[in-house]
Amino acid sequence: MKRFVIAGLVSIASFSALAAERQISDLMYLPNQGTKFGETGLGILAGNAKTDEGRSFYMGYGVNQDLGYALSDNLSLTLGLSMAHVDVKTRSGGNNTFTTQAGINEPTLAARYRALESDLIMDVVGTLQAKIGDQEIDGSRTNGLDGKNAAAVELNLGQKKGNWQYVGVVGLEYNMEGTTKDKANDVKATFKPHLDYKVGAAGQYQMNETTFVRAGVNVDLDSKVKAKKNADDLVASNTFNYSLGLSYRASKDLLLSGSYNLRDVKSKDVRNSALSIVGVSALYQF
């Protein structure tokens, strides 16, 4: 749940899961029992936003690696690993300041359970984020960590009709107490637990035997985070994500995808933002 830029940088238009006849190209991807699978992705980000500090310009990249296993026809587990690097130039009053947020992100473990598979398909997805350290600020550089544990649950409801597939998503995320350490001043700030919410939808059209076009929109509703010690409150924000992608099924076990994502963050201190992410990914199973 990275707030603003790092958030979702390497999630490359992923609404996974959907299958009547299960295929690697399904929107709601869930393989059969005993299948090992993985996804490797790269995203490049560029954009700008007007904030209380001035006009900020962003440039960066992110890499993700997911590894999973289908424990049964209705249940899979996925380990998610990722890292990102984002450089920020802020222009205010004729002066430029430069900051960087870079490093590994917290690992995640997700379980997908297929509760219904008929004319409608329903999945329940639970995800745990494991704290591996504090978020640290060292001068102009911040590491890639959230500095907290988190748990999320989503309900995915989808359908497959002819060449079309659809999925709708609603979810919530409980963020536990977070910590941010200012190394230069030897100060550690803590933030109280809070809930965030999301809602979204995506669709896919199969153009021919191997080619698929996808589009989606989702909204992340991040609540105000109250400071517990040595910090100011973090304001609430709404992030609108729009995605358009093209996938090529190279074989029954390999799906290659490219996507364009536009992100618009709205909050009390972030306005007129436009962040573009171009991503490529490979989903494979064996």
mmCIF file of C-alpha atoms in Angstrom:
data_model
loop_
_atom_site.group_PDB
_atom_site.id
_atom_site.type_symbol
_atom_site.label_atom_id
_atom_site.label_comp_id
_atom_site.label_asym_id
_atom_site.label_seq_id
_atom_site.Cartn_x
_atom_site.Cartn_y
_atom_site.Cartn_z
ATOM 1 C CA MET A 1 0.000 0.000 0.000
ATOM 2 C CA LYS A 2 2.669 2.475 -0.996
ATOM 3 C CA ARG A 3 1.134 5.919 -1.014
ATOM 4 C CA PHE A 4 1.446 7.793 -4.297
ATOM 5 C CA VAL A 5 4.227 6.793 -6.695
ATOM 6 C CA ILE A 6 5.593 3.433 -5.574
ATOM 7 C CA ALA A 7 2.093 2.024 -5.172
ATOM 8 C CA GLY A 8 1.318 -0.542 -7.835
ATOM 9 C CA LEU A 9 4.298 0.373 -9.998
ATOM 10 C CA VAL A 10 4.985 -3.251 -10.832
ATOM 11 C CA SER A 11 1.479 -4.610 -10.752
ATOM 12 C CA ILE A 12 1.176 -4.120 -14.516
ATOM 13 C CA ALA A 13 -2.583 -4.217 -15.042
ATOM 14 C CA SER A 14 -3.130 -7.364 -13.079
ATOM 15 C CA PHE A 15 -6.701 -8.389 -12.535
ATOM 16 C CA SER A 16 -6.010 -12.122 -12.393
ATOM 17 C CA ALA A 17 -8.435 -14.977 -12.527
ATOM 18 C CA LEU A 18 -11.234 -16.236 -14.743
ATOM 19 C CA ALA A 19 -11.860 -19.520 -16.292
ATOM 20 C CA ALA A 20 -14.648 -21.635 -17.655
ATOM 21 C CA GLU A 21 -12.158 -23.784 -19.511
ATOM 22 C CA ARG A 22 -9.077 -22.845 -17.569
ATOM 23 C CA GLN A 23 -6.372 -21.267 -19.686
ATOM 24 C CA ILE A 24 -3.291 -19.199 -18.945
ATOM 25 C CA SER A 25 -4.938 -16.259 -20.753
ATOM 26 C CA ASP A 26 -7.920 -16.126 -18.383
ATOM 27 C CA LEU A 27 -8.553 -12.828 -16.630
ATOM 28 C CA MET A 28 -9.137 -14.749 -13.398
ATOM 29 C CA TYR A 29 -6.177 -17.062 -13.727
ATOM 30 C CA LEU A 30 -6.291 -20.123 -11.458
ATOM 31 C CA PRO A 31 -4.492 -23.257 -12.705
ATOM 32 C CA ASN A 32 -5.413 -26.840 -11.956
ATOM 33 C CA GLN A 33 -4.102 -28.740 -8.941
ATOM 34 C CA GLY A 34 -0.372 -29.400 -8.919
ATOM 35 C CA THR A 35 0.518 -26.599 -11.366
ATOM 36 C CA LYS A 36 3.525 -24.426 -10.581
ATOM 37 C CA PHE A 37 3.369 -20.919 -12.034
ATOM 38 C CA GLY A 38 5.116 -17.571 -11.996
ATOM 39 C CA GLU A 39 4.985 -14.065 -13.387
ATOM 40 C CA THR A 40 7.875 -11.726 -14.138
ATOM 41 C CA GLY A 41 7.185 -8.067 -14.839
ATOM 42 C CA LEU A 42 8.903 -4.761 -15.544
ATOM 43 C CA GLY A 43 7.279 -1.322 -15.356
ATOM 44 C CA ILE A 44 8.652 2.092 -16.395
ATOM 45 C CA LEU A 45 7.080 5.188 -14.802
ATOM 46 C CA ALA A 46 7.077 8.855 -15.792
ATOM 47 C CA GLY A 47 4.810 11.692 -14.781
ATOM 48 C CA ASN A 48 4.228 14.829 -12.783
ATOM 49 C CA ALA A 49 1.954 16.225 -10.101
ATOM 50 C CA LYS A 50 1.223 19.541 -8.473
ATOM 51 C CA THR A 51 1.625 19.352 -4.695
ATOM 52 C CA ASP A 52 1.796 21.796 -1.810
ATOM 53 C CA GLU A 53 5.571 21.770 -2.242
ATOM 54 C CA GLY A 54 5.411 22.752 -5.917
ATOM 55 C CA ARG A 55 5.453 20.836 -9.197
ATOM 56 C CA SER A 56 7.015 17.373 -8.907
ATOM 57 C CA PHE A 57 8.357 15.270 -11.789
ATOM 58 C CA TYR A 58 8.747 11.502 -11.496
ATOM 59 C CA MET A 59 10.855 8.955 -13.353
ATOM 60 C CA GLY A 60 11.412 5.373 -12.279
ATOM 61 C CA TYR A 61 11.030 1.656 -12.782
ATOM 62 C CA GLY A 62 9.870 -1.420 -10.902
ATOM 63 C CA VAL A 63 10.441 -5.166 -11.167
ATOM 64 C CA ASN A 64 8.262 -7.944 -9.752
ATOM 65 C CA GLN A 65 8.564 -11.705 -9.473
ATOM 66 C CA ASP A 66 5.643 -13.894 -8.405
ATOM 67 C CA LEU A 67 5.918 -17.627 -7.724
ATOM 68 C CA GLY A 68 2.886 -19.795 -7.090
ATOM 69 C CA TYR A 69 1.510 -23.289 -6.668
ATOM 70 C CA ALA A 70 -2.022 -24.678 -7.038
ATOM 71 C CA LEU A 71 -2.724 -26.732 -3.917
ATOM 72 C CA SER A 72 -6.034 -27.886 -5.404
ATOM 73 C CA ASP A 73 -8.326 -27.008 -8.307
ATOM 74 C CA ASN A 74 -9.857 -24.329 -6.081
ATOM 75 C CA LEU A 75 -6.893 -22.970 -4.115
ATOM 76 C CA SER A 76 -3.533 -21.444 -5.018
ATOM 77 C CA LEU A 77 -0.761 -19.703 -3.079
ATOM 78 C CA THR A 78 1.479 -16.981 -4.530
ATOM 79 C CA LEU A 79 4.636 -15.411 -3.111
ATOM 80 C CA GLY A 80 5.216 -11.879 -4.384
ATOM 81 C CA LEU A 81 8.620 -10.159 -4.485
ATOM 82 C CA SER A 82 9.265 -6.705 -5.914
ATOM 83 C CA MET A 83 11.533 -3.674 -5.929
ATOM 84 C CA ALA A 84 11.269 -0.168 -7.326
ATOM 85 C CA HIS A 85 13.327 2.965 -7.936
ATOM 86 C CA VAL A 86 11.710 6.388 -8.397
ATOM 87 C CA ASP A 87 13.546 9.723 -8.742
ATOM 88 C CA VAL A 88 11.615 12.888 -7.960
ATOM 89 C CA LYS A 89 12.476 16.470 -8.935
ATOM 90 C CA THR A 90 10.387 19.138 -7.184
ATOM 91 C CA ARG A 91 10.371 22.682 -8.525
ATOM 92 C CA SER A 92 9.291 25.399 -6.096
ATOM 93 C CA GLY A 93 10.010 29.115 -6.168
ATOM 94 C CA GLY A 94 12.656 28.743 -8.850
ATOM 95 C CA ASN A 95 14.555 26.105 -6.864
ATOM 96 C CA ASN A 96 14.837 22.393 -7.586
ATOM 97 C CA THR A 97 15.138 19.645 -4.986
ATOM 98 C CA PHE A 98 15.870 16.008 -5.777
ATOM 99 C CA THR A 99 14.728 12.948 -3.822
ATOM 100 C CA THR A 100 14.745 9.213 -4.445
ATOM 101 C CA GLN A 101 12.631 6.332 -3.158
ATOM 102 C CA ALA A 102 14.288 3.032 -3.994
ATOM 103 C CA GLY A 103 14.798 -0.525 -2.794
ATOM 104 C CA ILE A 104 12.997 -3.783 -2.185
ATOM 105 C CA ASN A 105 9.358 -3.802 -1.131
ATOM 106 C CA GLU A 106 7.801 -5.992 1.551
ATOM 107 C CA PRO A 107 7.135 -9.563 0.377
ATOM 108 C CA THR A 108 3.520 -10.702 0.074
ATOM 109 C CA LEU A 109 1.769 -14.055 0.317
ATOM 110 C CA ALA A 110 -1.602 -14.387 -1.431
ATOM 111 C CA ALA A 111 -4.176 -17.186 -1.316
ATOM 112 C CA ARG A 112 -6.858 -17.422 -4.004
ATOM 113 C CA TYR A 113 -9.910 -19.572 -3.286
ATOM 114 C CA ARG A 114 -12.490 -20.333 -5.958
ATOM 115 C CA ALA A 115 -15.814 -20.312 -4.143
ATOM 116 C CA LEU A 116 -18.011 -20.607 -7.230
ATOM 117 C CA GLU A 117 -17.458 -21.754 -10.810
ATOM 118 C CA SER A 118 -20.579 -21.928 -12.953
ATOM 119 C CA ASP A 119 -22.104 -19.252 -15.169
ATOM 120 C CA LEU A 120 -20.603 -16.839 -12.656
ATOM 121 C CA ILE A 121 -17.137 -17.266 -11.157
ATOM 122 C CA MET A 122 -16.338 -16.012 -7.672
ATOM 123 C CA ASP A 123 -12.894 -15.907 -6.046
ATOM 124 C CA VAL A 124 -11.928 -14.779 -2.574
ATOM 125 C CA VAL A 125 -8.342 -13.497 -2.387
ATOM 126 C CA GLY A 126 -6.464 -12.907 0.859
ATOM 127 C CA THR A 127 -3.038 -11.249 0.928
ATOM 128 C CA LEU A 128 -0.536 -10.769 3.749
ATOM 129 C CA GLN A 129 2.275 -8.213 3.621
ATOM 130 C CA ALA A 130 5.191 -8.977 5.956
ATOM 131 C CA LYS A 131 7.177 -6.191 7.601
ATOM 132 C CA ILE A 132 10.916 -6.701 7.085
ATOM 133 C CA GLY A 133 12.108 -3.350 8.400
ATOM 134 C CA ASP A 134 11.253 0.290 8.978
ATOM 135 C CA GLN A 135 10.725 2.802 6.255
ATOM 136 C CA GLU A 136 13.954 4.810 6.437
ATOM 137 C CA ILE A 137 14.700 8.352 5.286
ATOM 138 C CA ASP A 138 18.377 9.196 4.897
ATOM 139 C CA GLY A 139 18.684 12.762 3.663
ATOM 140 C CA SER A 140 17.126 12.868 0.182
ATOM 141 C CA ARG A 141 16.799 9.087 -0.097
ATOM 142 C CA THR A 142 13.990 6.836 1.189
ATOM 143 C CA ASN A 143 14.025 3.049 1.031
ATOM 144 C CA GLY A 144 11.267 1.051 -0.661
ATOM 145 C CA LEU A 145 9.576 -0.263 2.478
ATOM 146 C CA ASP A 146 6.200 0.564 4.000
ATOM 147 C CA GLY A 147 7.459 -0.255 7.493
ATOM 148 C CA LYS A 148 4.326 -2.179 8.453
ATOM 149 C CA ASN A 149 2.452 -5.459 8.301
ATOM 150 C CA ALA A 150 -0.801 -5.467 6.330
ATOM 151 C CA ALA A 151 -3.622 -7.862 5.467
ATOM 152 C CA ALA A 152 -6.069 -7.520 2.571
ATOM 153 C CA VAL A 153 -9.127 -9.410 1.342
ATOM 154 C CA GLU A 154 -10.808 -9.097 -2.059
ATOM 155 C CA LEU A 155 -13.962 -10.480 -3.623
ATOM 156 C CA ASN A 156 -13.630 -11.085 -7.382
ATOM 157 C CA LEU A 157 -16.792 -11.790 -9.376
ATOM 158 C CA GLY A 158 -16.394 -12.651 -13.047
ATOM 159 C CA GLN A 159 -17.971 -14.172 -16.109
ATOM 160 C CA LYS A 160 -16.832 -15.696 -19.379
ATOM 161 C CA LYS A 161 -19.112 -15.298 -22.412
ATOM 162 C CA GLY A 162 -17.837 -16.285 -25.858
ATOM 163 C CA ASN A 163 -14.824 -14.135 -26.671
ATOM 164 C CA TRP A 164 -15.507 -11.820 -23.718
ATOM 165 C CA GLN A 165 -14.450 -12.001 -20.080
ATOM 166 C CA TYR A 166 -15.335 -9.639 -17.250
ATOM 167 C CA VAL A 167 -14.376 -9.259 -13.605
ATOM 168 C CA GLY A 168 -15.395 -6.888 -10.821
ATOM 169 C CA VAL A 169 -13.334 -6.404 -7.659
ATOM 170 C CA VAL A 170 -14.091 -5.004 -4.203
ATOM 171 C CA GLY A 171 -11.610 -5.170 -1.351
ATOM 172 C CA LEU A 172 -10.324 -3.773 1.881
ATOM 173 C CA GLU A 173 -6.891 -3.667 3.485
ATOM 174 C CA TYR A 174 -6.021 -3.437 7.164
ATOM 175 C CA ASN A 175 -2.705 -1.673 7.702
ATOM 176 C CA MET A 176 -1.099 -2.277 11.065
ATOM 177 C CA GLU A 177 1.051 0.213 12.965
ATOM 178 C CA GLY A 178 3.750 1.637 10.715
ATOM 179 C CA THR A 179 7.155 3.114 11.460
ATOM 180 C CA THR A 180 9.313 5.625 9.589
ATOM 181 C CA LYS A 181 12.868 6.327 10.744
ATOM 182 C CA ASP A 182 14.646 9.606 9.980
ATOM 183 C CA LYS A 183 18.272 8.465 10.152
ATOM 184 C CA ALA A 184 19.806 11.931 9.826
ATOM 185 C CA ASN A 185 17.921 13.240 12.872
ATOM 186 C CA ASP A 186 17.685 9.902 14.710
ATOM 187 C CA VAL A 187 13.894 10.189 15.023
ATOM 188 C CA LYS A 188 11.395 7.338 14.600
ATOM 189 C CA ALA A 189 7.800 8.213 13.708
ATOM 190 C CA THR A 190 4.904 5.828 14.216
ATOM 191 C CA PHE A 191 1.451 5.768 12.620
ATOM 192 C CA LYS A 192 -1.760 4.197 13.895
ATOM 193 C CA PRO A 193 -3.482 1.257 12.155
ATOM 194 C CA HIS A 194 -6.060 2.105 9.495
ATOM 195 C CA LEU A 195 -8.306 0.628 6.784
ATOM 196 C CA ASP A 196 -8.059 1.280 3.032
ATOM 197 C CA TYR A 197 -10.553 0.235 0.349
ATOM 198 C CA LYS A 198 -10.583 -0.541 -3.372
ATOM 199 C CA VAL A 199 -13.109 -1.135 -6.140
ATOM 200 C CA GLY A 200 -12.498 -1.980 -9.770
ATOM 201 C CA ALA A 201 -13.534 -3.718 -12.976
ATOM 202 C CA ALA A 202 -11.777 -5.168 -16.016
ATOM 203 C CA GLY A 203 -12.689 -6.757 -19.313
ATOM 204 C CA GLN A 204 -10.955 -8.832 -21.964
ATOM 205 C CA TYR A 205 -11.768 -9.565 -25.594
ATOM 206 C CA GLN A 206 -10.196 -12.468 -27.504
ATOM 207 C CA MET A 207 -9.300 -11.195 -30.982
ATOM 208 C CA ASN A 208 -8.095 -14.535 -32.368
ATOM 209 C CA GLU A 209 -6.642 -17.817 -31.125
ATOM 210 C CA THR A 210 -3.601 -16.169 -29.528
ATOM 211 C CA THR A 211 -4.287 -12.435 -29.056
ATOM 212 C CA PHE A 212 -6.263 -10.698 -26.314
ATOM 213 C CA VAL A 213 -6.961 -7.047 -25.521
ATOM 214 C CA ARG A 214 -7.651 -5.985 -21.924
ATOM 215 C CA ALA A 215 -8.904 -2.812 -20.264
ATOM 216 C CA GLY A 216 -9.601 -1.955 -16.654
ATOM 217 C CA VAL A 217 -10.227 0.750 -14.093
ATOM 218 C CA ASN A 218 -9.879 0.639 -10.341
ATOM 219 C CA VAL A 219 -9.954 3.135 -7.505
ATOM 220 C CA ASP A 220 -7.831 2.905 -4.340
ATOM 221 C CA LEU A 221 -9.456 4.750 -1.448
ATOM 222 C CA ASP A 222 -6.699 5.425 1.090
ATOM 223 C CA SER A 223 -7.921 6.642 4.466
ATOM 224 C CA LYS A 224 -6.375 9.371 6.574
ATOM 225 C CA VAL A 225 -3.536 7.903 8.635
ATOM 226 C CA LYS A 226 -3.283 9.321 12.125
ATOM 227 C CA ALA A 227 0.171 9.840 13.552
ATOM 228 C CA LYS A 228 0.969 8.193 16.860
ATOM 229 C CA LYS A 229 4.350 9.747 17.602
ATOM 230 C CA ASN A 230 6.841 12.231 16.040
ATOM 231 C CA ALA A 231 4.851 12.824 12.842
ATOM 232 C CA ASP A 232 1.968 14.659 11.212
ATOM 233 C CA ASP A 233 -1.142 12.855 10.007
ATOM 234 C CA LEU A 234 -1.114 11.550 6.416
ATOM 235 C CA VAL A 235 -4.020 12.911 4.407
ATOM 236 C CA ALA A 236 -6.610 10.704 2.739
ATOM 237 C CA SER A 237 -6.251 10.171 -1.012
ATOM 238 C CA ASN A 238 -8.095 8.589 -3.938
ATOM 239 C CA THR A 239 -6.028 6.986 -6.702
ATOM 240 C CA PHE A 240 -7.710 6.322 -10.057
ATOM 241 C CA ASN A 241 -5.957 3.685 -12.192
ATOM 242 C CA TYR A 242 -6.816 3.181 -15.881
ATOM 243 C CA SER A 243 -5.194 0.376 -17.860
ATOM 244 C CA LEU A 244 -5.105 -0.895 -21.434
ATOM 245 C CA GLY A 245 -3.165 -3.975 -22.430
ATOM 246 C CA LEU A 246 -2.458 -6.515 -25.153
ATOM 247 C CA SER A 247 -1.602 -10.159 -24.453
ATOM 248 C CA TYR A 248 -0.182 -12.863 -26.714
ATOM 249 C CA ARG A 249 -0.574 -16.543 -25.809
ATOM 250 C CA ALA A 250 2.679 -17.980 -27.100
ATOM 251 C CA SER A 251 1.724 -21.465 -25.905
ATOM 252 C CA LYS A 252 -0.674 -23.082 -23.457
ATOM 253 C CA ASP A 253 1.950 -22.426 -20.755
ATOM 254 C CA LEU A 254 3.185 -18.930 -21.655
ATOM 255 C CA LEU A 255 1.390 -15.577 -21.875
ATOM 256 C CA LEU A 256 3.278 -12.420 -22.903
ATOM 257 C CA SER A 257 1.672 -9.053 -22.124
ATOM 258 C CA GLY A 258 2.246 -5.345 -22.578
ATOM 259 C CA SER A 259 0.228 -2.590 -20.947
ATOM 260 C CA TYR A 260 -0.208 1.135 -20.472
ATOM 261 C CA ASN A 261 -1.456 2.449 -17.122
ATOM 262 C CA LEU A 262 -2.513 5.982 -16.263
ATOM 263 C CA ARG A 263 -2.695 6.923 -12.576
ATOM 264 C CA ASP A 264 -4.354 10.020 -11.172
ATOM 265 C CA VAL A 265 -3.926 10.756 -7.462
ATOM 266 C CA LYS A 266 -6.307 13.174 -5.778
ATOM 267 C CA SER A 267 -5.908 14.447 -2.229
ATOM 268 C CA LYS A 268 -5.759 17.662 -0.235
ATOM 269 C CA ASP A 269 -2.077 18.176 -1.074
ATOM 270 C CA VAL A 270 -1.729 16.348 -4.430
ATOM 271 C CA ARG A 271 -3.509 17.831 -7.444
ATOM 272 C CA ASN A 272 -3.417 17.581 -11.241
ATOM 273 C CA SER A 273 -1.327 14.427 -11.207
ATOM 274 C CA ALA A 274 -0.670 12.289 -14.284
ATOM 275 C CA LEU A 275 1.572 9.251 -13.870
ATOM 276 C CA SER A 276 2.097 6.886 -16.803
ATOM 277 C CA ILE A 277 3.384 3.315 -16.446
ATOM 278 C CA VAL A 278 4.376 1.188 -19.433
ATOM 279 C CA GLY A 279 4.747 -2.449 -18.482
ATOM 280 C CA VAL A 280 5.704 -5.816 -19.929
ATOM 281 C CA SER A 281 5.223 -9.182 -18.261
ATOM 282 C CA ALA A 282 5.450 -12.913 -18.798
ATOM 283 C CA LEU A 283 3.095 -15.378 -17.085
ATOM 284 C CA TYR A 284 4.181 -19.001 -17.237
ATOM 285 C CA GLN A 285 3.193 -22.352 -15.783
ATOM 286 C CA PHE A 286 4.752 -25.794 -15.594
#
